[in-house]
CSV table of C-alpha atoms and ligand atoms in Angstrom, one decimal:
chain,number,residue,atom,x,y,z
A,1,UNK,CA,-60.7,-44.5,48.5
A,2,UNK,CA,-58.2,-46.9,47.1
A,3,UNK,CA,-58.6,-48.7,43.2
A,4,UNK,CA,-60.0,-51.9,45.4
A,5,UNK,CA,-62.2,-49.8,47.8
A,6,UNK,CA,-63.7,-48.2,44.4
A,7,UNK,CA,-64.5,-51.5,42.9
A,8,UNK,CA,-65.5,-53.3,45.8
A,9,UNK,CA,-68.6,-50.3,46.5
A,10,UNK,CA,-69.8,-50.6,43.0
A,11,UNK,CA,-69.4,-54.7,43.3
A,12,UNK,CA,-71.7,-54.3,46.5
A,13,UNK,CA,-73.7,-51.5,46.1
A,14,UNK,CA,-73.7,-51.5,41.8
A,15,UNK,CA,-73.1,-47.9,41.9
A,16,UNK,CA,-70.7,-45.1,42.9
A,17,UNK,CA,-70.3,-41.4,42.6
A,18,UNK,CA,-69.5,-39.7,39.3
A,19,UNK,CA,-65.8,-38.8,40.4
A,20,UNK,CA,-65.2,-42.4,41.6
A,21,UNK,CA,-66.3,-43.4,38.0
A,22,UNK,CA,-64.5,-41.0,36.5
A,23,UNK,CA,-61.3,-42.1,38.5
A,24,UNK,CA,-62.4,-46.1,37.4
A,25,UNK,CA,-62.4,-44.9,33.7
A,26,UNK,CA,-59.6,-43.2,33.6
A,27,UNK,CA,-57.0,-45.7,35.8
A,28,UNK,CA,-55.3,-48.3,34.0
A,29,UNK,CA,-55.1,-50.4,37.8
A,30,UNK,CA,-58.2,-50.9,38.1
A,31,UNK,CA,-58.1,-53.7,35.1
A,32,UNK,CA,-57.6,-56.1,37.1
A,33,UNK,CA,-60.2,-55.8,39.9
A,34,UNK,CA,-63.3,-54.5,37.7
A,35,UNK,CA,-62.3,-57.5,35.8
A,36,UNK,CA,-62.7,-59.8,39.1
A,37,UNK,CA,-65.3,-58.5,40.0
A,38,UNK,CA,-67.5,-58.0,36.7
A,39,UNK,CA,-67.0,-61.6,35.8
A,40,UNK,CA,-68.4,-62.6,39.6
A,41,UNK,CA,-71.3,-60.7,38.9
A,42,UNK,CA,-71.5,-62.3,35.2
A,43,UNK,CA,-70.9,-65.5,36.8
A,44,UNK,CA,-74.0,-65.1,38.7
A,45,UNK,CA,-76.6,-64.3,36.7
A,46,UNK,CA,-75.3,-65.8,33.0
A,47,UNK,CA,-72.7,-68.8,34.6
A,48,UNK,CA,-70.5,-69.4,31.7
A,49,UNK,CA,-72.9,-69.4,29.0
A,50,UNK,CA,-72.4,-66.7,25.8
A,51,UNK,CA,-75.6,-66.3,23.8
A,52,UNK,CA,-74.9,-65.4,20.1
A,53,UNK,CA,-76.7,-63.6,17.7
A,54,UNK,CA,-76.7,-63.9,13.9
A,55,UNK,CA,-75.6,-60.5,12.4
A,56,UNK,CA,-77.0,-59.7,8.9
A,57,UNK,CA,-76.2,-56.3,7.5
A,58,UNK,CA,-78.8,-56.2,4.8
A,59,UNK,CA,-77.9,-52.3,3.6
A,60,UNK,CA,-74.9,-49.7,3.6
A,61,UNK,CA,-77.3,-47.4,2.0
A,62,UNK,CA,-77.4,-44.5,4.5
A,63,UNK,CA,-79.3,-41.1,4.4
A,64,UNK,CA,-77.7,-40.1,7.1
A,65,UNK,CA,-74.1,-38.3,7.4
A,66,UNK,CA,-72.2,-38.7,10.8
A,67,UNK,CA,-69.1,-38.0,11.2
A,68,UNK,CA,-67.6,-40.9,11.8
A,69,UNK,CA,-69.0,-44.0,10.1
A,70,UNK,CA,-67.6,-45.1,7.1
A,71,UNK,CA,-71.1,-46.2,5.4
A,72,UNK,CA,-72.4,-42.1,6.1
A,73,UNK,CA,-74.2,-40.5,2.6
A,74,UNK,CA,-71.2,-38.3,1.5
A,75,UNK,CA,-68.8,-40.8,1.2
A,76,UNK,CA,-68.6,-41.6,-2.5
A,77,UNK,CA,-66.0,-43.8,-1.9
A,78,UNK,CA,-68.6,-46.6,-0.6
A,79,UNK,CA,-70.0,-49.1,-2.7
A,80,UNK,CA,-73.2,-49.4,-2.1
A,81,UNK,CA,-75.5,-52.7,-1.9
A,82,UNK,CA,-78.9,-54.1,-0.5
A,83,UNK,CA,-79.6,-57.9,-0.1
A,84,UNK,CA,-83.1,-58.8,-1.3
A,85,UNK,CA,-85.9,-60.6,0.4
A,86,UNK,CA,-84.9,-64.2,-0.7
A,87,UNK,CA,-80.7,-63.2,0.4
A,88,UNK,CA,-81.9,-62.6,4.0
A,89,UNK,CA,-84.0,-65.2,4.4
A,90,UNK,CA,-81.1,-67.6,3.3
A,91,UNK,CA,-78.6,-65.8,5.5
A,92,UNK,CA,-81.8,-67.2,8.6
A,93,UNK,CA,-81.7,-70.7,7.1
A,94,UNK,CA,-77.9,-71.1,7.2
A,95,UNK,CA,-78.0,-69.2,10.7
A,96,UNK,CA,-80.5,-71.5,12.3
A,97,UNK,CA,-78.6,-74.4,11.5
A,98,UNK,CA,-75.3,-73.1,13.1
A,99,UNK,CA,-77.6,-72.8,16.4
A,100,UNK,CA,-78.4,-69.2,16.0
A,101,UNK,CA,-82.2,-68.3,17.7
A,102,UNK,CA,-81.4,-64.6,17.0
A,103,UNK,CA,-81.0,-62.5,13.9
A,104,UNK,CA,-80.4,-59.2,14.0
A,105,UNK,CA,-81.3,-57.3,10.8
A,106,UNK,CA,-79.2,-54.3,10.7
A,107,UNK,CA,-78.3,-51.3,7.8
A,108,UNK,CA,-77.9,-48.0,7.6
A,109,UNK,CA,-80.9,-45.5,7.3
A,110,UNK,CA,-82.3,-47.0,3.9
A,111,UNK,CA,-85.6,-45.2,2.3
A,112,UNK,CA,-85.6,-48.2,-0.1
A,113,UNK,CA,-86.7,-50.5,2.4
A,114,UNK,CA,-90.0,-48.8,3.4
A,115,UNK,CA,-92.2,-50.1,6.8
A,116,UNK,CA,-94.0,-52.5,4.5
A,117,UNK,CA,-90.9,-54.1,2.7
A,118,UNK,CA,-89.8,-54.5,6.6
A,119,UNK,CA,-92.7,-55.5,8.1
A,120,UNK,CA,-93.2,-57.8,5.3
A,121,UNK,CA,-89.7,-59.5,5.3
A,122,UNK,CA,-89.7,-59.5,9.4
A,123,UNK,CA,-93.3,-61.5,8.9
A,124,UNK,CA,-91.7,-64.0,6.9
A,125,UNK,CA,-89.1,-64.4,8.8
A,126,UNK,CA,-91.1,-65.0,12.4
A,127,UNK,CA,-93.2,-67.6,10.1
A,128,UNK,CA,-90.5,-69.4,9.2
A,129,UNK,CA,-88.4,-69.4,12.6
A,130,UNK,CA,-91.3,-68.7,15.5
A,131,UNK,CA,-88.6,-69.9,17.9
A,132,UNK,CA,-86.3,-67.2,17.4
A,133,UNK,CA,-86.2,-63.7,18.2
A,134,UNK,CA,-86.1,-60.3,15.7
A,135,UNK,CA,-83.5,-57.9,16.5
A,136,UNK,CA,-84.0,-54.9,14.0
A,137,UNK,CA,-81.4,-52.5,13.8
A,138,UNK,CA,-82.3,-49.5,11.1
A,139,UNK,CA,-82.3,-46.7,13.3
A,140,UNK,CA,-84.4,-43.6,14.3
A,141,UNK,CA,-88.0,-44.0,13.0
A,142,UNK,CA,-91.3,-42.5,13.8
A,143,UNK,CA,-93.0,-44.7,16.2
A,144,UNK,CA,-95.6,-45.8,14.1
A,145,UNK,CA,-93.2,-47.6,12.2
A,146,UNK,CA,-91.5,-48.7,15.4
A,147,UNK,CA,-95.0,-50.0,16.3
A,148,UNK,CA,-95.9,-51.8,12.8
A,149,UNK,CA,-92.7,-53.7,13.0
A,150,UNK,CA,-93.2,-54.9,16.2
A,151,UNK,CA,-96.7,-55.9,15.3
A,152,UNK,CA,-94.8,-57.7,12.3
A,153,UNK,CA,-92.8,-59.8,14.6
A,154,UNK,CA,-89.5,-58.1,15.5
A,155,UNK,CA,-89.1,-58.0,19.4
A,156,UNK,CA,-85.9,-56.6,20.2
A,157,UNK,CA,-84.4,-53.1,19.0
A,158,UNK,CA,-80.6,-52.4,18.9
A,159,UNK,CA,-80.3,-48.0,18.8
A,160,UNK,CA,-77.0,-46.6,20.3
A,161,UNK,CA,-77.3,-43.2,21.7
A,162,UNK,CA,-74.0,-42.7,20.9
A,163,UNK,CA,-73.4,-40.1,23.6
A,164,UNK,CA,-75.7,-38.8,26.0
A,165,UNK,CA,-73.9,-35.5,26.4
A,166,UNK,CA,-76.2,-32.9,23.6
A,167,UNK,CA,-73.1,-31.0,23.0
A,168,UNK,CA,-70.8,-33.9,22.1
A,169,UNK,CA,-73.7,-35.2,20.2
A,170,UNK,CA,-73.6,-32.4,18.4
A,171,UNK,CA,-70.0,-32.8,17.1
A,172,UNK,CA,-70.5,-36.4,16.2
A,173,UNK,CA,-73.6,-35.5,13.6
A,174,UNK,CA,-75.2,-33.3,11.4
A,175,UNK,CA,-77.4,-30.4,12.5
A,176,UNK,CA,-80.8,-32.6,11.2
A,177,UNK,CA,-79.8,-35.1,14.3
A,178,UNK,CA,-80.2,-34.2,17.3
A,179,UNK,CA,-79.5,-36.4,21.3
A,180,UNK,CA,-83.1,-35.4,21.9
A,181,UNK,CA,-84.8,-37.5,19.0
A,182,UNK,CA,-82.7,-40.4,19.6
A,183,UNK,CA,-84.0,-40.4,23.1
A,184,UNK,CA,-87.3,-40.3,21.7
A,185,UNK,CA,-86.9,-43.3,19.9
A,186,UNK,CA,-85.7,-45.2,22.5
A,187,UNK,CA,-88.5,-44.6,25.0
A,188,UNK,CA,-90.7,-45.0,22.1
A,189,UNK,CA,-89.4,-48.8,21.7
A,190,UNK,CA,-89.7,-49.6,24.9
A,191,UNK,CA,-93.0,-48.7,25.5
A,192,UNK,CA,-94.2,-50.1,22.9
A,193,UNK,CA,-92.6,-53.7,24.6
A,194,UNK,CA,-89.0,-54.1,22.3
A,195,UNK,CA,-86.5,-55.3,24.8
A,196,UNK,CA,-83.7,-52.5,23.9
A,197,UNK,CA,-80.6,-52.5,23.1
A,198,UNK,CA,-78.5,-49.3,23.3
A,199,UNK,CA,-74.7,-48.2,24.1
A,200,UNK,CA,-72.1,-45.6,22.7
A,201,UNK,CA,-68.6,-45.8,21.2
A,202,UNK,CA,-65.1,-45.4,23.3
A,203,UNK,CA,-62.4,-43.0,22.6
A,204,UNK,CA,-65.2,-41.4,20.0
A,205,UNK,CA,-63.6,-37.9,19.0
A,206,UNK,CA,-64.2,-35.0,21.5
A,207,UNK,CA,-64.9,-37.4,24.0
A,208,UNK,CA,-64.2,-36.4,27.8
A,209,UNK,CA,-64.7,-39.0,30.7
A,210,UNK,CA,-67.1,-36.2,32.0
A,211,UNK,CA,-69.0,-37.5,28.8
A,212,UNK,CA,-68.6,-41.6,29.5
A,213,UNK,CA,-70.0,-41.1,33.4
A,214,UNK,CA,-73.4,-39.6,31.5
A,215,UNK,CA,-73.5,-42.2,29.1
A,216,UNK,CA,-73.8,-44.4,32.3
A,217,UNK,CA,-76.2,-42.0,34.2
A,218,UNK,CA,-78.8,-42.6,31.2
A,219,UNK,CA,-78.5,-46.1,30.6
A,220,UNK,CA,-79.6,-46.2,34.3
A,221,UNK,CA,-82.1,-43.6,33.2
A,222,UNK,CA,-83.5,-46.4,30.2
A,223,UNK,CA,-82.4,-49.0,31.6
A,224,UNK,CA,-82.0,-50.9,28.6
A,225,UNK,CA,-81.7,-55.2,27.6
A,226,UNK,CA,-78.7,-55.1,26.6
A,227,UNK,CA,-75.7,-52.7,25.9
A,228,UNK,CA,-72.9,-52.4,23.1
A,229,UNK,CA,-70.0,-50.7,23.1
A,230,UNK,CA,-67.3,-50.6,21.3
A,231,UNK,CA,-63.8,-48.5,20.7
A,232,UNK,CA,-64.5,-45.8,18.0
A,233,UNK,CA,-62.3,-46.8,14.9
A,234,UNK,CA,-60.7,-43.9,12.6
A,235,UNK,CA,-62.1,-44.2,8.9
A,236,UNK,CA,-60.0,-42.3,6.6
A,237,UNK,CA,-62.9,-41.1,4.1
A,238,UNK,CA,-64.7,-39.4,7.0
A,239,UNK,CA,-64.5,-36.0,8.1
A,240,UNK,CA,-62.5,-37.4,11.5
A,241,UNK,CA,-60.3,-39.5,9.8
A,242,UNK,CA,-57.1,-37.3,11.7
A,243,UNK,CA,-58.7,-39.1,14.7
A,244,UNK,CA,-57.2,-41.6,16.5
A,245,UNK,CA,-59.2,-44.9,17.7
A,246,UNK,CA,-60.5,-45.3,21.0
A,247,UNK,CA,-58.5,-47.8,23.7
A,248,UNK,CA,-58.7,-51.4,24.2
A,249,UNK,CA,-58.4,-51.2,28.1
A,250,UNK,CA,-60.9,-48.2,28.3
A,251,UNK,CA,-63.5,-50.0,27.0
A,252,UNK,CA,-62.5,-53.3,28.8
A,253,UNK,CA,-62.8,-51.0,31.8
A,254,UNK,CA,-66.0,-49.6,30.9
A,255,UNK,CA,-67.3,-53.4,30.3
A,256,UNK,CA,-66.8,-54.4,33.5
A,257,UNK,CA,-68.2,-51.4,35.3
A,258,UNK,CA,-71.5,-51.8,33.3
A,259,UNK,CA,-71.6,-55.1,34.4
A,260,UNK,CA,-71.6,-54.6,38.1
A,261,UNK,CA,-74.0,-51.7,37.4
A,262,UNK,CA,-76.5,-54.2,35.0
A,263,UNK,CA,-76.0,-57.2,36.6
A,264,UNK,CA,-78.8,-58.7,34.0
A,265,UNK,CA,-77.8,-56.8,30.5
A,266,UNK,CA,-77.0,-58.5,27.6
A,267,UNK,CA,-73.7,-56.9,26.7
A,268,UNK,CA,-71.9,-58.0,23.7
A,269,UNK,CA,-68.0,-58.3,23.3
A,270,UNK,CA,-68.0,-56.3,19.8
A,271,UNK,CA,-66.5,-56.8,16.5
A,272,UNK,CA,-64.6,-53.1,16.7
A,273,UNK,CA,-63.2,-54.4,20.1
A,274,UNK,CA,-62.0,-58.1,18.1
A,275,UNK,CA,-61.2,-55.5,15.4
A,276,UNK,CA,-58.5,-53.3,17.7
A,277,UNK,CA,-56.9,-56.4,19.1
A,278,UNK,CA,-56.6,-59.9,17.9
A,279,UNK,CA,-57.7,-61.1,21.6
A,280,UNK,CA,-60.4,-58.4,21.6
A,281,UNK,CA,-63.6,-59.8,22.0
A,282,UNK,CA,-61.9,-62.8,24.8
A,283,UNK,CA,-60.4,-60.0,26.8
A,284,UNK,CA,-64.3,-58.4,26.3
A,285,UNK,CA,-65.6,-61.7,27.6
A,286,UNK,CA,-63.4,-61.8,30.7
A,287,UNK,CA,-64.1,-58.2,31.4
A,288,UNK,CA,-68.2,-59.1,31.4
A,289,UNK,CA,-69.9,-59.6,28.6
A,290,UNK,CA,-71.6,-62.4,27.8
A,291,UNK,CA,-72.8,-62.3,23.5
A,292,UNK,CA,-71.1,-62.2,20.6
A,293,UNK,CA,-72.4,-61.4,17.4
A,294,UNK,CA,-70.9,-63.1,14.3
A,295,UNK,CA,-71.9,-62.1,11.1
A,296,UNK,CA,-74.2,-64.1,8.4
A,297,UNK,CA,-74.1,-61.7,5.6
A,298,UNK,CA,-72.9,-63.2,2.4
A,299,UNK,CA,-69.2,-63.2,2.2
A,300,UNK,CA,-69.7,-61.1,-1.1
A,301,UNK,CA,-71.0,-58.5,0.8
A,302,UNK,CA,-68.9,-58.3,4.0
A,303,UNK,CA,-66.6,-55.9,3.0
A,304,UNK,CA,-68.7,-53.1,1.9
A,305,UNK,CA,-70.1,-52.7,5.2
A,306,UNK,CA,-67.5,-51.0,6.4
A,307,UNK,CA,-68.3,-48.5,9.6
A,308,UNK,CA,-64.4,-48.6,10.1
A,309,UNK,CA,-61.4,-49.6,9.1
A,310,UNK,CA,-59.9,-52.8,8.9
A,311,UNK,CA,-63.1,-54.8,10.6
A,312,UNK,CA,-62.4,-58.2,11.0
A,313,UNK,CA,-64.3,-61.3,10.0
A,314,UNK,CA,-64.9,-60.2,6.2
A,315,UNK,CA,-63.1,-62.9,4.4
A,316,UNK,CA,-65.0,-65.8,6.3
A,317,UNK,CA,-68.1,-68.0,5.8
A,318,UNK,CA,-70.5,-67.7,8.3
A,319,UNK,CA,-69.7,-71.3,9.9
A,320,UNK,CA,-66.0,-70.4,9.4
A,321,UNK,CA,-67.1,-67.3,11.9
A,322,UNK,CA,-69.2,-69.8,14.3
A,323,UNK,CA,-66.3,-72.7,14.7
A,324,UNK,CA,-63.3,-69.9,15.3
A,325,UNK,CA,-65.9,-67.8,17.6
A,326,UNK,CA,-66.3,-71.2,19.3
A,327,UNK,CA,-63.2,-71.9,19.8
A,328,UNK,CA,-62.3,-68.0,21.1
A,329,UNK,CA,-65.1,-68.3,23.5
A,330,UNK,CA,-63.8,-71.7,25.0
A,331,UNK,CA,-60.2,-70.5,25.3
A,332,UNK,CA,-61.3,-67.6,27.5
A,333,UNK,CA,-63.1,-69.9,29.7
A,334,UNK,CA,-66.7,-69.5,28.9
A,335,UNK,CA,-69.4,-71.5,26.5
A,336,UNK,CA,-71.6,-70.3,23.1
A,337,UNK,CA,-75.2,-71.8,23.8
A,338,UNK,CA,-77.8,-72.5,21.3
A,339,UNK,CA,-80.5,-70.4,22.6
A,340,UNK,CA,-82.8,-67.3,22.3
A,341,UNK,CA,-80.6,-65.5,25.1
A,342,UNK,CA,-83.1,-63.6,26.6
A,343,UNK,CA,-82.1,-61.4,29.5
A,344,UNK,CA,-82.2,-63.0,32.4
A,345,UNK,CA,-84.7,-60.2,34.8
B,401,5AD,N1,-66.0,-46.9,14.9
B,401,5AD,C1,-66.6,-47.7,15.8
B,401,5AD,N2,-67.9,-47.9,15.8
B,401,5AD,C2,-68.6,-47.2,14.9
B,401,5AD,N3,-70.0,-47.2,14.7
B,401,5AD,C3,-70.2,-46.5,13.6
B,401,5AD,N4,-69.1,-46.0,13.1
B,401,5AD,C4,-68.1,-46.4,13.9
B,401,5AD,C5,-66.7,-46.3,13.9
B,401,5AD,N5,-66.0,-45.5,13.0
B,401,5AD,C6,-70.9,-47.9,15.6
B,401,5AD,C7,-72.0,-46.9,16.1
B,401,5AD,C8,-73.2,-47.5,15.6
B,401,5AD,C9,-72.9,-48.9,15.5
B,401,5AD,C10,-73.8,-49.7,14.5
B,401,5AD,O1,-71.6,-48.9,15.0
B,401,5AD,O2,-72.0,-46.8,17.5
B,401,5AD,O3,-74.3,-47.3,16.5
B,402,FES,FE1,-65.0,-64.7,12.2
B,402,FES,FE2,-63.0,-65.6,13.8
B,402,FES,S1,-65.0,-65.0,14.4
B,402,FES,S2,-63.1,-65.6,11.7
């Protein structure tokens, strides 16, 4: 079968063999026509409407240590902060006004913030906005935490699985992680009633395409809310800092073929992908997705959370970040709406 052939089966049928992904993921001519044909689908179910959520990254204390993220325990190089109570609420009053009706609270692994400091700070923040939703982004938890801040408020859960390949997993973290826990977790949240959120980074060292088609068998396995990804980006004080980044048009490819395989997911056109190019998260856009997620940490804070290199957006005000991200999202032929962007099932 022909590029067009490929992309017209999983247009129709919204699936295809592993070799035709394979050959999908690894093709350069099949931009184009995934492109076409994811933003059909997108068309369909999401028009031209781009939901937007309001990033706070309230920690970059982490107690774990993967390899590749710039924020992991052993780097000493980090400077380390955690926004209080009062800091995040102010980050949701200044959000809400913008038109955001989502906040995602997200840090590293932090053992300061303990289930009741969360639950507590996710209660006052569904009393104060009961129109928006809770995204909670903090990691792998036991699921009576999980359950406590759901019972708090919080009603969606972002959790990557990075890779669903154990072996690769096992070159992208320590020994005290493992592919099976993660797992765990994310069943765990979705029984419990979080809409999920999960994903995996492009390019990510030791990556094979073998690896990217069973990242897309299990997120038809979970079928999951919404899905991020993003091209891995090299940080120099981590163990993979010879690395190179992942590939714009790989993951542009890889956007387009989840679309046409989740019609309905939320899929966000990433900061890492705005990061790699400066028409990043529009050429994400065109290729399918349909968020962005702008951050509302305080300026004085932006830079520190630093996963990788060179992230953009650091130096800007949160409505500096809304009116640009407006504009970007107009000039690649699509609208921000002010709404709670479920998914649309
Ligand atoms: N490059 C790109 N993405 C990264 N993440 C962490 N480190 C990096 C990096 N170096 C992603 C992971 C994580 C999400 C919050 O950020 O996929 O789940
Ligand atoms: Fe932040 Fe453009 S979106 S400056």
């Amino acid at each position: 079968m022909n590029g067009c052939d490929i992309t017209k089966k999983l247009f129709d049928l919204g699936d295809v063999s592993d070799d035709e992904l394979k050959s999908l993921i690894e093709n350069d001519c099949f931009n184009e026509p995934l492109a076409d044909a994811a933003d059909i689908r997108r068309r369909e179910n999401y028009g031209d409407e781009v939901y937007i959520r309001g990033l706070i990254e309230f920690t970059n204390y982490c107690r774990n240590n993967c390899y590749y993220c710039g924020i992991r325990r052993d780097n000493r190089c980090a400077e380390r902060y955690r926004l209080t109570k009062e800091e995040i609420l102010s980050c949701c009053d200044e959000g809400y006004r913008l038109g955001f009706r989502t906040f995602v609270m997200q840090g590293g692994e932090d053992p300061h913030y303990t289930d009741e400091i969360i639950c507590d700070i996710v209660s006052e923040i569904r009393s104060r906005f009961p129109d928006c939703a809770i995204t909670l982004s903090i990691g792998e938890k036991p699921r009576e935490s999980y359950q406590a801040y759901f019972d708090a408020g919080a009603n969606r859960y972002l959790l990557r699985h990075e890779t669903a390949d154990s072996v690769h997993y096992g070159k992208l973290h320590p020994d005290s992680m493992s592919l099976e826990n993660r797992k765990r977790c994310l069943f765990d949240l979705k029984e419990i009633g979080y809409q999920v959120g999960s994903g995996f980074m492009v390019g990510s060292p030791y990556q094979r395409t073998e690896n990217l088609v069973a990242d897309l068998r299990f997120l038809q396995e979970l079928q999951p809310d919404m899905i991020g990804i993003g091209p891995y980006i090299t940080h120099a004080e981590t163990p993979f800092a010879e690395f190179k980044s992942g590939e714009l048009n790989t993951t542009l490819r890889l956007i387009s073929i989840l679309r046409l395989m989740f019609p309905y997911a939320l899929i966000p056109s990433t900061t890492a992908l705005g990061t790699i190019h400066p028409q990043g998260r529009e050429l994400g856009l065109k290729a399918g997705a349909n968020v962005v997620m702008p951050n509302l940490s305080p300026v004085s804070v932006r830079k520190l959370y630093a996963l990788y290199e060179n992230k953009i957006c650091t130096g800007e005000e949160a409505a500096q970040c809304r009116g640009c991200l407006e504009r970007r999202v107009l000039s690649a032929g699509y609208r921000i709406v002010t709404d709670i962007g479920n998914v649309k099932k």
